[in-house]
Amino acid sequence: MTSAADEKARLRAERLDARDSLPTETRIEASLAMAEHGDTGLAIEHGTIVSGFSPIRSEADIRPLMTCLKQRGARLCLPVILDRQTIVFRELVPGAPLISMGFGTVGPGPDAEVLDPDVMLVPLAAFDADGQRIGYGGGYYDRAIAQLHKKGLFPRLVGIAFDCQEVASVPAEPHDVRLHAVLTESGWRRFEP
């Protein structure tokens, strides 16, 4: 019998291959569609702290969405890898330098303020119709979310993916935290009760 971890690894590889096979032009158009859907469908108040991410490999480019949210009054932050186990979210301030974070991504430097997100835009490898996600296998987001929960903070978790990353079912494990929604080029998929 296949373990949940093995099934996740198989689905991760399969859906990342599908994402990688999207032509660059398709990914650009899909990312712009996500920005439009996200700007109109994400309720935020002035000062809401939103964590985004700087795209790597074939990920959706959510920088246009982040720009829209900033214009609506959001405070933006990006994940920063501190060590092999930990990420924190540092404030993204216009004009402040970005430094290499490894894995081909960049983020604010050590002088930037560390923030606790109210909304987390989460990159992922695969998702299902129940709001379960498969990350990249490092567990960074799972641990960061667990740390926020320990502080009594429960950010809205919004997965960011292309339609081709949906799977029939993600095998859930005890440490997995269900997403509140997924944003794709087709629009919103909400999983809240």
Short mmCIF file of C-alpha atoms in Angstrom, two decimals, residues 78-166:
data_model
loop_
_atom_site.label_atom_id
_atom_site.label_comp_id
_atom_site.label_asym_id
_atom_site.label_seq_id
_atom_site.Cartn_x
_atom_site.Cartn_y
_atom_site.Cartn_z
CA LEU A 78 7.71 38.08 1.77
CA PRO A 79 8.94 34.80 3.28
CA VAL A 80 12.59 34.73 4.26
CA ILE A 81 14.41 31.48 4.97
CA LEU A 82 16.36 31.75 8.22
CA ASP A 83 17.61 28.17 8.38
CA ARG A 84 16.70 24.68 7.17
CA GLN A 85 13.56 24.72 9.32
CA THR A 86 12.33 28.29 9.59
CA ILE A 87 10.85 31.06 7.53
CA VAL A 88 9.72 34.44 8.78
CA PHE A 89 7.87 37.15 6.90
CA ARG A 90 9.72 40.44 6.39
CA GLU A 91 8.02 43.64 5.28
CA LEU A 92 8.35 44.52 1.60
CA VAL A 93 8.95 48.25 1.41
CA PRO A 94 9.23 50.13 -1.91
CA GLY A 95 12.84 50.97 -2.68
CA ALA A 96 14.33 48.66 -0.04
CA PRO A 97 16.90 46.22 -1.44
CA LEU A 98 16.00 42.58 -1.92
CA ILE A 99 18.59 39.90 -1.23
CA SER A 100 18.98 36.31 -2.39
CA MET A 101 17.09 33.84 -0.20
CA GLY A 102 18.26 30.69 -1.93
CA PHE A 103 16.05 28.46 -4.06
CA GLY A 104 16.22 31.17 -6.76
CA THR A 105 14.10 33.68 -4.85
CA VAL A 106 14.68 37.04 -3.19
CA GLY A 107 13.33 38.77 -0.11
CA PRO A 108 13.80 41.74 2.18
CA GLY A 109 17.06 41.91 4.11
CA PRO A 110 17.61 41.62 7.88
CA ASP A 111 16.80 45.29 8.48
CA ALA A 112 13.20 44.79 7.36
CA GLU A 113 10.50 44.43 10.01
CA VAL A 114 9.26 40.89 10.71
CA LEU A 115 5.46 40.75 10.40
CA ASP A 116 2.77 38.20 11.24
CA PRO A 117 0.52 37.87 8.17
CA ASP A 118 -3.25 38.24 8.33
CA VAL A 119 -3.51 36.72 4.85
CA MET A 120 -0.99 34.28 3.41
CA LEU A 121 -0.71 33.78 -0.35
CA VAL A 122 0.81 30.30 -0.40
CA PRO A 123 2.66 28.73 -3.33
CA LEU A 124 1.93 25.07 -3.82
CA ALA A 125 2.50 22.06 -6.02
CA ALA A 126 -1.04 20.63 -5.98
CA PHE A 127 -4.45 21.13 -4.38
CA ASP A 128 -7.83 19.42 -4.27
CA ALA A 129 -11.48 20.46 -4.07
CA ASP A 130 -11.45 20.10 -0.25
CA GLY A 131 -8.73 22.72 0.23
CA GLN A 132 -5.90 20.32 0.95
CA ARG A 133 -2.53 21.30 -0.53
CA ILE A 134 0.76 19.70 -1.37
CA GLY A 135 3.72 22.01 -0.92
CA TYR A 136 7.22 21.53 -2.21
CA GLY A 137 8.15 19.04 0.50
CA GLY A 138 10.26 21.23 2.77
CA GLY A 139 7.51 21.90 5.32
CA TYR A 140 8.43 25.58 5.68
CA TYR A 141 4.87 26.86 5.37
CA ASP A 142 3.47 24.09 7.60
CA ARG A 143 5.90 25.07 10.36
CA ALA A 144 5.33 28.82 9.87
CA ILE A 145 1.55 28.35 10.09
CA ALA A 146 1.97 26.18 13.20
CA GLN A 147 4.08 28.93 14.83
CA LEU A 148 1.40 31.53 14.05
CA HIS A 149 -1.27 29.24 15.53
CA LYS A 150 0.84 28.88 18.71
CA LYS A 151 0.73 32.70 18.98
CA GLY A 152 -3.07 32.57 18.69
CA LEU A 153 -2.98 33.91 15.13
CA PHE A 154 -5.00 32.27 12.37
CA PRO A 155 -4.26 33.89 9.01
CA ARG A 156 -6.46 33.31 5.97
CA LEU A 157 -4.61 30.78 3.80
CA VAL A 158 -4.97 31.33 0.06
CA GLY A 159 -3.25 28.83 -2.20
CA ILE A 160 -1.87 30.20 -5.46
CA ALA A 161 -1.84 27.77 -8.37
CA PHE A 162 -2.72 27.22 -12.00
CA ASP A 163 -5.82 25.17 -12.84
CA CYS A 164 -3.57 22.33 -14.06
CA GLN A 165 -2.33 21.82 -10.48
CA GLU A 166 -5.67 20.53 -9.18
#
